[in-house]
PDB file of N, CA and C in Angstrom:
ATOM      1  N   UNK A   1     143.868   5.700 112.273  1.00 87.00           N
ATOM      2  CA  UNK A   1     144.139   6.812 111.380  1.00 87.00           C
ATOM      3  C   UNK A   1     143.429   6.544 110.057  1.00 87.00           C
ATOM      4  N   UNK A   2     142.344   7.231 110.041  1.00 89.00           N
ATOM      5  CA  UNK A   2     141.750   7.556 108.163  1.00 89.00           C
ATOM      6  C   UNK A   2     142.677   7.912 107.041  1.00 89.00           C
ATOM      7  N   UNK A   3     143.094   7.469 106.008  1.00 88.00           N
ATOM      8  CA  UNK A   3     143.991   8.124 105.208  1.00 88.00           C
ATOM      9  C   UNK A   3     143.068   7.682 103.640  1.00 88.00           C
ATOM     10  N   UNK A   4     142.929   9.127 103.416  1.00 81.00           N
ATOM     11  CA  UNK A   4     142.568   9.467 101.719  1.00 81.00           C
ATOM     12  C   UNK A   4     143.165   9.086 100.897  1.00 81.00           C
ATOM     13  N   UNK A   5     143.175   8.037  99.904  1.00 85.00           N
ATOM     14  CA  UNK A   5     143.482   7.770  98.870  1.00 85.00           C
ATOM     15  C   UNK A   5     142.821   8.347  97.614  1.00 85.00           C
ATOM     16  N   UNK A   6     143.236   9.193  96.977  1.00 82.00           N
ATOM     17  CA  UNK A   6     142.629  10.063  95.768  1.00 82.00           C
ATOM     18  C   UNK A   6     143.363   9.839  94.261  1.00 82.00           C
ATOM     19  N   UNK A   7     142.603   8.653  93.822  1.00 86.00           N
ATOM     20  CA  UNK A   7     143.029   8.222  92.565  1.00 86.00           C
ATOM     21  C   UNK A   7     142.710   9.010  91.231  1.00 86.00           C
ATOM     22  N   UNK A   8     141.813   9.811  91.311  1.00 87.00           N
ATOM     23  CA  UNK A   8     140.578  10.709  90.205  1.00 87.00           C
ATOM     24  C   UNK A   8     141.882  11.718  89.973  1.00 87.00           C
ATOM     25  N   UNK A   9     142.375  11.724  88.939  1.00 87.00           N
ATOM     26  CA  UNK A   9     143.438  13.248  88.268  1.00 87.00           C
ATOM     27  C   UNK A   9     141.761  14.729  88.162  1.00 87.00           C
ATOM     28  N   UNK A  10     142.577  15.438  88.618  1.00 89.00           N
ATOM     29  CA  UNK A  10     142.116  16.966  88.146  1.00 89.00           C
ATOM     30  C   UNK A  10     141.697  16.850  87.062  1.00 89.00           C
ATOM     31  N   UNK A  11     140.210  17.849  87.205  1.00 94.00           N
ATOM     32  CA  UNK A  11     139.668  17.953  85.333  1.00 94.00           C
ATOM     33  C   UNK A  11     140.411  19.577  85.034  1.00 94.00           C
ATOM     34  N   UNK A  12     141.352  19.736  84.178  1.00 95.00           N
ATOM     35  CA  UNK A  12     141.660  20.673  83.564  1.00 95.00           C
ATOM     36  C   UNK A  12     141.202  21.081  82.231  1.00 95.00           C
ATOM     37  N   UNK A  13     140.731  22.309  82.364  1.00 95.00           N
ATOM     38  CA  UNK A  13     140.032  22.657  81.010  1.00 95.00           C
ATOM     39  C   UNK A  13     141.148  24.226  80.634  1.00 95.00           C
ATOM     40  N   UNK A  14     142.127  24.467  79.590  1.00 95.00           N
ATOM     41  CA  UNK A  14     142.272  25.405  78.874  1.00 95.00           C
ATOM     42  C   UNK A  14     141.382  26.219  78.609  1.00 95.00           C
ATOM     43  N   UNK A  15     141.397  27.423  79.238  1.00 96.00           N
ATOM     44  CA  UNK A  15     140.493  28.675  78.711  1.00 96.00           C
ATOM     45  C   UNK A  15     141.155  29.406  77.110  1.00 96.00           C
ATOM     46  N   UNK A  16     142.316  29.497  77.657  1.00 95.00           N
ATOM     47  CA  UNK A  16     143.218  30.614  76.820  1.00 95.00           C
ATOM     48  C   UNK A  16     144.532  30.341  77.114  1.00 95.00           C
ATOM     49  N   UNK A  17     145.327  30.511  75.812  1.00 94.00           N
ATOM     50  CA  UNK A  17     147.120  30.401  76.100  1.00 94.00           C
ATOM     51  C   UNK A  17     147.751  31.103  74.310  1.00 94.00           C
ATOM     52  N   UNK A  18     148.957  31.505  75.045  1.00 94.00           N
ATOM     53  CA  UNK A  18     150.017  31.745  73.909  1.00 94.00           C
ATOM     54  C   UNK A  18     149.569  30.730  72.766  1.00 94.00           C
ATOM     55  N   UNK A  19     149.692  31.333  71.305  1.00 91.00           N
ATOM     56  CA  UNK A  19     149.703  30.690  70.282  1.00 91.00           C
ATOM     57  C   UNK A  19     150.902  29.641  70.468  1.00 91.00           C
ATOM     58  N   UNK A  20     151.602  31.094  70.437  1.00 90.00           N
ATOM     59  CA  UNK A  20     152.934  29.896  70.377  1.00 90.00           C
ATOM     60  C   UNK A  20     154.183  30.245  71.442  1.00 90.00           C
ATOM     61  N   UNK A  21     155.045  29.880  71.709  1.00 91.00           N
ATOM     62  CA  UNK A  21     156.183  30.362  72.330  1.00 91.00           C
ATOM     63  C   UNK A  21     157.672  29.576  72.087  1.00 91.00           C
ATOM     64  N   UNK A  22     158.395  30.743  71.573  1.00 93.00           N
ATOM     65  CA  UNK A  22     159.810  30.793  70.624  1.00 93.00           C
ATOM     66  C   UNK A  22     160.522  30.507  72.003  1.00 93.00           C
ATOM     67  N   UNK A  23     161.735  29.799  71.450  1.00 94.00           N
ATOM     68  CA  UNK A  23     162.955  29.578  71.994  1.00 94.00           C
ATOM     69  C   UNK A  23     163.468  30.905  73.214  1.00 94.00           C
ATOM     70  N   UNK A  24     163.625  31.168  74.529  1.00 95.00           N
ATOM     71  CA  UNK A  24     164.158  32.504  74.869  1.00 95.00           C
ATOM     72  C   UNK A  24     162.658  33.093  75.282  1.00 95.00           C
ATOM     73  N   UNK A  25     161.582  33.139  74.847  1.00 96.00           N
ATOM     74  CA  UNK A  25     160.685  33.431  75.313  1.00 96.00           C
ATOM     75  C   UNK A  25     159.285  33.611  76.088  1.00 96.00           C
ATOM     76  N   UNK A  26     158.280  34.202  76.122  1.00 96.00           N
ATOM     77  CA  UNK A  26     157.034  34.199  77.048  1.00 96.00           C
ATOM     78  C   UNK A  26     155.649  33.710  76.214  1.00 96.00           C
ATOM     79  N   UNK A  27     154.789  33.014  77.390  1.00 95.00           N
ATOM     80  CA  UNK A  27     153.467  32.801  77.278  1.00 95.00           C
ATOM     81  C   UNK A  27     152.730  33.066  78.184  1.00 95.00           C
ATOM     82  N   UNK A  28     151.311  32.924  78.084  1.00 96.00           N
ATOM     83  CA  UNK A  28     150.336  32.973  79.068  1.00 96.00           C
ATOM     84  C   UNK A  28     149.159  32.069  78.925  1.00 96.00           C
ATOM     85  N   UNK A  29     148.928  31.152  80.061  1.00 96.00           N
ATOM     86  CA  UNK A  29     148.230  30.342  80.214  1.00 96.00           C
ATOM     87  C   UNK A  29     146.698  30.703  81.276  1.00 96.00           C
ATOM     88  N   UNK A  30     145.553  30.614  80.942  1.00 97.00           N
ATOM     89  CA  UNK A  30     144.492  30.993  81.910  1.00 97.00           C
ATOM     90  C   UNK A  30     143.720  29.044  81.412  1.00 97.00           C
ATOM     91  N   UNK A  31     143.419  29.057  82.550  1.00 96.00           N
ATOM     92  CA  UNK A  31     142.719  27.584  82.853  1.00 96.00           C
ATOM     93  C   UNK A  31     142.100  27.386  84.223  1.00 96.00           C
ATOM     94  N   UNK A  32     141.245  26.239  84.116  1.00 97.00           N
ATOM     95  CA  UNK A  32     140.092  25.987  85.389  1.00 97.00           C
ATOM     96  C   UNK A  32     140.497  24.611  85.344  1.00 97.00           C
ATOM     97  N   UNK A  33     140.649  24.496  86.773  1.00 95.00           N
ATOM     98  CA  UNK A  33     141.081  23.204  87.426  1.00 95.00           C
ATOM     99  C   UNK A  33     140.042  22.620  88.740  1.00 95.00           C
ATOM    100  N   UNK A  34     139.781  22.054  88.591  1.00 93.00           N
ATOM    101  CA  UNK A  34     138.229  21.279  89.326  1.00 93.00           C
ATOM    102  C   UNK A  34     138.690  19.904  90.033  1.00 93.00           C
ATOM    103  N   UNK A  35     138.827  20.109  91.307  1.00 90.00           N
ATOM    104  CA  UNK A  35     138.979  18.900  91.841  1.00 90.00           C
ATOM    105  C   UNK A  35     138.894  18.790  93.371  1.00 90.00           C
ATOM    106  N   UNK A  36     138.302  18.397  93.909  1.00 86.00           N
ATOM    107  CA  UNK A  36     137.682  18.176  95.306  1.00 86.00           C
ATOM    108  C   UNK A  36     138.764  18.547  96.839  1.00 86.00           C
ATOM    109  N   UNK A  37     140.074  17.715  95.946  1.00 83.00           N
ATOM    110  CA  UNK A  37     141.098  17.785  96.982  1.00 83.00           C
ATOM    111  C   UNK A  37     142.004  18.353  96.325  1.00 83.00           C
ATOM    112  N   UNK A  38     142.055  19.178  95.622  1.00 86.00           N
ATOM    113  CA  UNK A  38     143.051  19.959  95.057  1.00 86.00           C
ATOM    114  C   UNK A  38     144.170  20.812  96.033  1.00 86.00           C
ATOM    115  N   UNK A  39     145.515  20.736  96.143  1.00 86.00           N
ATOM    116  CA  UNK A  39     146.471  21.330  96.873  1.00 86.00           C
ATOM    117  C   UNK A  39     146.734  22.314  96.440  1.00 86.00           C
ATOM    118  N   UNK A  40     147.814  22.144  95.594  1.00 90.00           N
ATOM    119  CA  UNK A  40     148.528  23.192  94.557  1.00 90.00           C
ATOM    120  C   UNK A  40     148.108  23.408  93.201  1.00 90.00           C
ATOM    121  N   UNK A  41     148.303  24.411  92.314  1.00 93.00           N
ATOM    122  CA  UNK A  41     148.031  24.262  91.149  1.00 93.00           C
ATOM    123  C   UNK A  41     149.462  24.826  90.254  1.00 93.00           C
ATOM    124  N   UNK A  42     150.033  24.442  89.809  1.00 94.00           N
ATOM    125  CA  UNK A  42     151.400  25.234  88.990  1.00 94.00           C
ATOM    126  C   UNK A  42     151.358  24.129  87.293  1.00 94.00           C
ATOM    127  N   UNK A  43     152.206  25.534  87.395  1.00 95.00           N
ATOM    128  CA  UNK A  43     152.598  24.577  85.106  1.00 95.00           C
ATOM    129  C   UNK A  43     154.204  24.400  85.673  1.00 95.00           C
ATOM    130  N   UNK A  44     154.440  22.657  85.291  1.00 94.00           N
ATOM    131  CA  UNK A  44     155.915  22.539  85.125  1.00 94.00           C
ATOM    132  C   UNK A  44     156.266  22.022  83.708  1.00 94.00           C
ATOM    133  N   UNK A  45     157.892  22.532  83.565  1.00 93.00           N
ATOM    134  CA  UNK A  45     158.094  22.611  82.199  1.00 93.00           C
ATOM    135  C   UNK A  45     158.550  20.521  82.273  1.00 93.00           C
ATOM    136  N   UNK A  46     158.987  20.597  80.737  1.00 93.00           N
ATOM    137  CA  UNK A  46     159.994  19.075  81.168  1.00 93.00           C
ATOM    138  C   UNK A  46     161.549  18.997  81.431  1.00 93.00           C
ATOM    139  N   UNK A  47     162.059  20.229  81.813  1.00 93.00           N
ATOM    140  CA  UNK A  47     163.232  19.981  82.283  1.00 93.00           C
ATOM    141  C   UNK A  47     162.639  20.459  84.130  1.00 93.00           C
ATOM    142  N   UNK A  48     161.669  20.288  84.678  1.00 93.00           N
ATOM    143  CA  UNK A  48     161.141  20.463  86.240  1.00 93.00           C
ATOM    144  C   UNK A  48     161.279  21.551  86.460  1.00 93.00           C
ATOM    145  N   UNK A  49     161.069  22.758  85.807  1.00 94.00           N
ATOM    146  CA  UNK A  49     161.200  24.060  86.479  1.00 94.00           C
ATOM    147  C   UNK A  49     159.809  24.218  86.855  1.00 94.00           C
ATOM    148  N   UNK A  50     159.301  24.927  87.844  1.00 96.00           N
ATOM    149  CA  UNK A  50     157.781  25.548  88.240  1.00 96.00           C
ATOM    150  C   UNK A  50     157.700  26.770  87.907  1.00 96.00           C
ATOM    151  N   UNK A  51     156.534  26.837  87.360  1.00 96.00           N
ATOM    152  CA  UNK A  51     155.950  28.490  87.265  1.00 96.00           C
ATOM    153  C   UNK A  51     154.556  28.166  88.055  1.00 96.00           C
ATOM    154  N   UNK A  52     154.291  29.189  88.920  1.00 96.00           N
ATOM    155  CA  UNK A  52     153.149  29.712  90.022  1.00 96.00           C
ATOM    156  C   UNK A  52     151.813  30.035  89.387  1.00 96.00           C
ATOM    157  N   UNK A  53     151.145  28.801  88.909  1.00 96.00           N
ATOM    158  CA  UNK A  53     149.722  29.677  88.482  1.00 96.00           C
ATOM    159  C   UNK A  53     149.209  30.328  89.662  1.00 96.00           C
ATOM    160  N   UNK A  54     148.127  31.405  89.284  1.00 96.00           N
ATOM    161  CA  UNK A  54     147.470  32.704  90.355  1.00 96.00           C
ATOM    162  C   UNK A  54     146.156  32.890  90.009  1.00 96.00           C
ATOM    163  N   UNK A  55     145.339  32.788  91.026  1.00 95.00           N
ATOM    164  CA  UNK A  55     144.225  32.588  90.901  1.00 95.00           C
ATOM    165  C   UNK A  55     143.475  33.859  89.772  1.00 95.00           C
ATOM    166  N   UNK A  56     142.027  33.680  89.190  1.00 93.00           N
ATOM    167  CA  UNK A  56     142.076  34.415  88.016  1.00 93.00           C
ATOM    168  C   UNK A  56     140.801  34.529  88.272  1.00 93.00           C
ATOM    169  N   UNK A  57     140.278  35.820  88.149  1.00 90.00           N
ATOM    170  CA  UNK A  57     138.744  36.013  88.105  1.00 90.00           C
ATOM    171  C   UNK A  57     137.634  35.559  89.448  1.00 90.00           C
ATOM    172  N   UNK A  58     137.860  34.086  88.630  1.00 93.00           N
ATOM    173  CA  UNK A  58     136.279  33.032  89.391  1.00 93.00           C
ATOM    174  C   UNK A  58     137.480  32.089  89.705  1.00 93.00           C
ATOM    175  N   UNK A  59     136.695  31.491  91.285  1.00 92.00           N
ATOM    176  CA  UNK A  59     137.250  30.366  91.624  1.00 92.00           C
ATOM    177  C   UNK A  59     136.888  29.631  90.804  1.00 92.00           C
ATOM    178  N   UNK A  60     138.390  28.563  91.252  1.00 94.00           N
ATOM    179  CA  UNK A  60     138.795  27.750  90.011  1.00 94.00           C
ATOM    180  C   UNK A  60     139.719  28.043  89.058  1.00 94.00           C
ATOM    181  N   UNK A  61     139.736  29.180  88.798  1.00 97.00           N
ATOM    182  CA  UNK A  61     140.432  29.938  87.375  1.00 97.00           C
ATOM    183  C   UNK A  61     141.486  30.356  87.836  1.00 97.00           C
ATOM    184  N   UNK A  62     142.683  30.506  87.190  1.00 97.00           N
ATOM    185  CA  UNK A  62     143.971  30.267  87.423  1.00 97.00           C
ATOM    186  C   UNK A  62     145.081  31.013  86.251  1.00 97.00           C
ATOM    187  N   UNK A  63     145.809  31.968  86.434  1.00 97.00           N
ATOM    188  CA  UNK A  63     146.739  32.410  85.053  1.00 97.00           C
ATOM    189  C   UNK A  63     148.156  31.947  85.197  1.00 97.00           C
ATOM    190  N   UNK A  64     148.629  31.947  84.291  1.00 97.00           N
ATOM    191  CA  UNK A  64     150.180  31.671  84.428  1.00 97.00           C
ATOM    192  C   UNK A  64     151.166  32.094  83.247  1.00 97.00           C
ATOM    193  N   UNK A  65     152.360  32.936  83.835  1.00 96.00           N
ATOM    194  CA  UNK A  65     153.352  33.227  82.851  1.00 96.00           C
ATOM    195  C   UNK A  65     154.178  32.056  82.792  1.00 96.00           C
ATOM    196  N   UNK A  66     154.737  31.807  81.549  1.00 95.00           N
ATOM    197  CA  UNK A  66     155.683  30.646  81.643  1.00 95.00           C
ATOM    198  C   UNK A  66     156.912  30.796  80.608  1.00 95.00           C
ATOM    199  N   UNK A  67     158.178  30.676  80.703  1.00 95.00           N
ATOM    200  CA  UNK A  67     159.324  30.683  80.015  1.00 95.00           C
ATOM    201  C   UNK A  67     160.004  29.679  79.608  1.00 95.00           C
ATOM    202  N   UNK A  68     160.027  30.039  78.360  1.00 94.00           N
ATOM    203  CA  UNK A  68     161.324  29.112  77.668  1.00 94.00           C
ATOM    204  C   UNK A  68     162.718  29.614  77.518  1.00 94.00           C
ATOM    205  N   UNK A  69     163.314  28.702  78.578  1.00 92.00           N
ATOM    206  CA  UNK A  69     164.937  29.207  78.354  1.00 92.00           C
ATOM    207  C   UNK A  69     165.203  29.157  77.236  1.00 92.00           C
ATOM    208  N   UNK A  70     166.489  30.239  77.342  1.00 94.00           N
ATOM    209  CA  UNK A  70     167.354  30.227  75.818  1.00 94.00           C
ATOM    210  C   UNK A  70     168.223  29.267  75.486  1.00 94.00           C
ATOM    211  N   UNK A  71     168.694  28.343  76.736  1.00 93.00           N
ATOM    212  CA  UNK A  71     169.695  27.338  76.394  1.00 93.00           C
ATOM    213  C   UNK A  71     169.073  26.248  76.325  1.00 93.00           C
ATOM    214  N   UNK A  72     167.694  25.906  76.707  1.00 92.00           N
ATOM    215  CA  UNK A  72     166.728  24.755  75.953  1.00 92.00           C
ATOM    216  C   UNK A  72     166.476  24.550  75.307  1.00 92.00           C
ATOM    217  N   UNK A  73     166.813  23.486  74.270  1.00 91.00           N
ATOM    218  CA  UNK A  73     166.319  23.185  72.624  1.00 91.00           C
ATOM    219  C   UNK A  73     165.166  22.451  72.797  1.00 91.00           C
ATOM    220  N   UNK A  74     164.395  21.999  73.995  1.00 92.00           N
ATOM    221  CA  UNK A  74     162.910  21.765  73.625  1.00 92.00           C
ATOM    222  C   UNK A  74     162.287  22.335  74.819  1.00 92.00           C
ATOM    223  N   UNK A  75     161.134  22.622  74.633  1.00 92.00           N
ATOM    224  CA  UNK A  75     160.339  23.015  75.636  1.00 92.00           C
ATOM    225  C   UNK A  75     158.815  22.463  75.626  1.00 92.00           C
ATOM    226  N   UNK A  76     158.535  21.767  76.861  1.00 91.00           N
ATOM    227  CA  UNK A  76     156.981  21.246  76.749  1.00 91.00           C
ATOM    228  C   UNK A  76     156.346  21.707  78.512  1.00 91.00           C
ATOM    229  N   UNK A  77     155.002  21.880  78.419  1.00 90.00           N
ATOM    230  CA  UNK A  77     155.002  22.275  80.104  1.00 90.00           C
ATOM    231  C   UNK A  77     153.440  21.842  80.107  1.00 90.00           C
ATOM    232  N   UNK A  78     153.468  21.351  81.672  1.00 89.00           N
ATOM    233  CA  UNK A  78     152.072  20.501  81.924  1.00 89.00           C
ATOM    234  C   UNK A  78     151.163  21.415  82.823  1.00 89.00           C
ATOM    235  N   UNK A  79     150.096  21.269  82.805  1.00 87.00           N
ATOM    236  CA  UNK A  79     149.536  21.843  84.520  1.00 87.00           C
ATOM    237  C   UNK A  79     149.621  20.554  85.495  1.00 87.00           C
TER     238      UNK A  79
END
């Protein structure tokens, strides 16, 4: 059995996103993600919720809505 070991992280490049996003509310994220063996692509926040990036334009390119709960006093989110 061959098994792939893929140590190289995704090159993510930010196209465009929310300035900012308040407590309770929305953003939007568009970004290009480049990587050979790429599976999935999603933004998770740091309390582990997923939001579904969707493909955008040109392969590669990717949008995403993302929320900040109202009962979260911090909010940070990764691709």
């Amino acid at each position: 059995i061959a098994v792939l070991v893929d140590n190289t992280a995704p090159k993510i490049n930010i196209i465009s996103n929310s300035y900012q996003i308040e407590q309770g509310g929305a953003g939007a994220v568009v970004f290009k993600a480049d990587d050979a063996n790429l599976d999935k692509v999603y933004i998770e926040t740091n309390k582990g919720r997923i939001f579904k990036a969707t493909p955008y334009v040109k392969e590669g390119y990717y949008a995403a809505l993302i929320a900040w709960d109202a009962r979260d006093e911090e909010f940070r989110a990764f691709v």
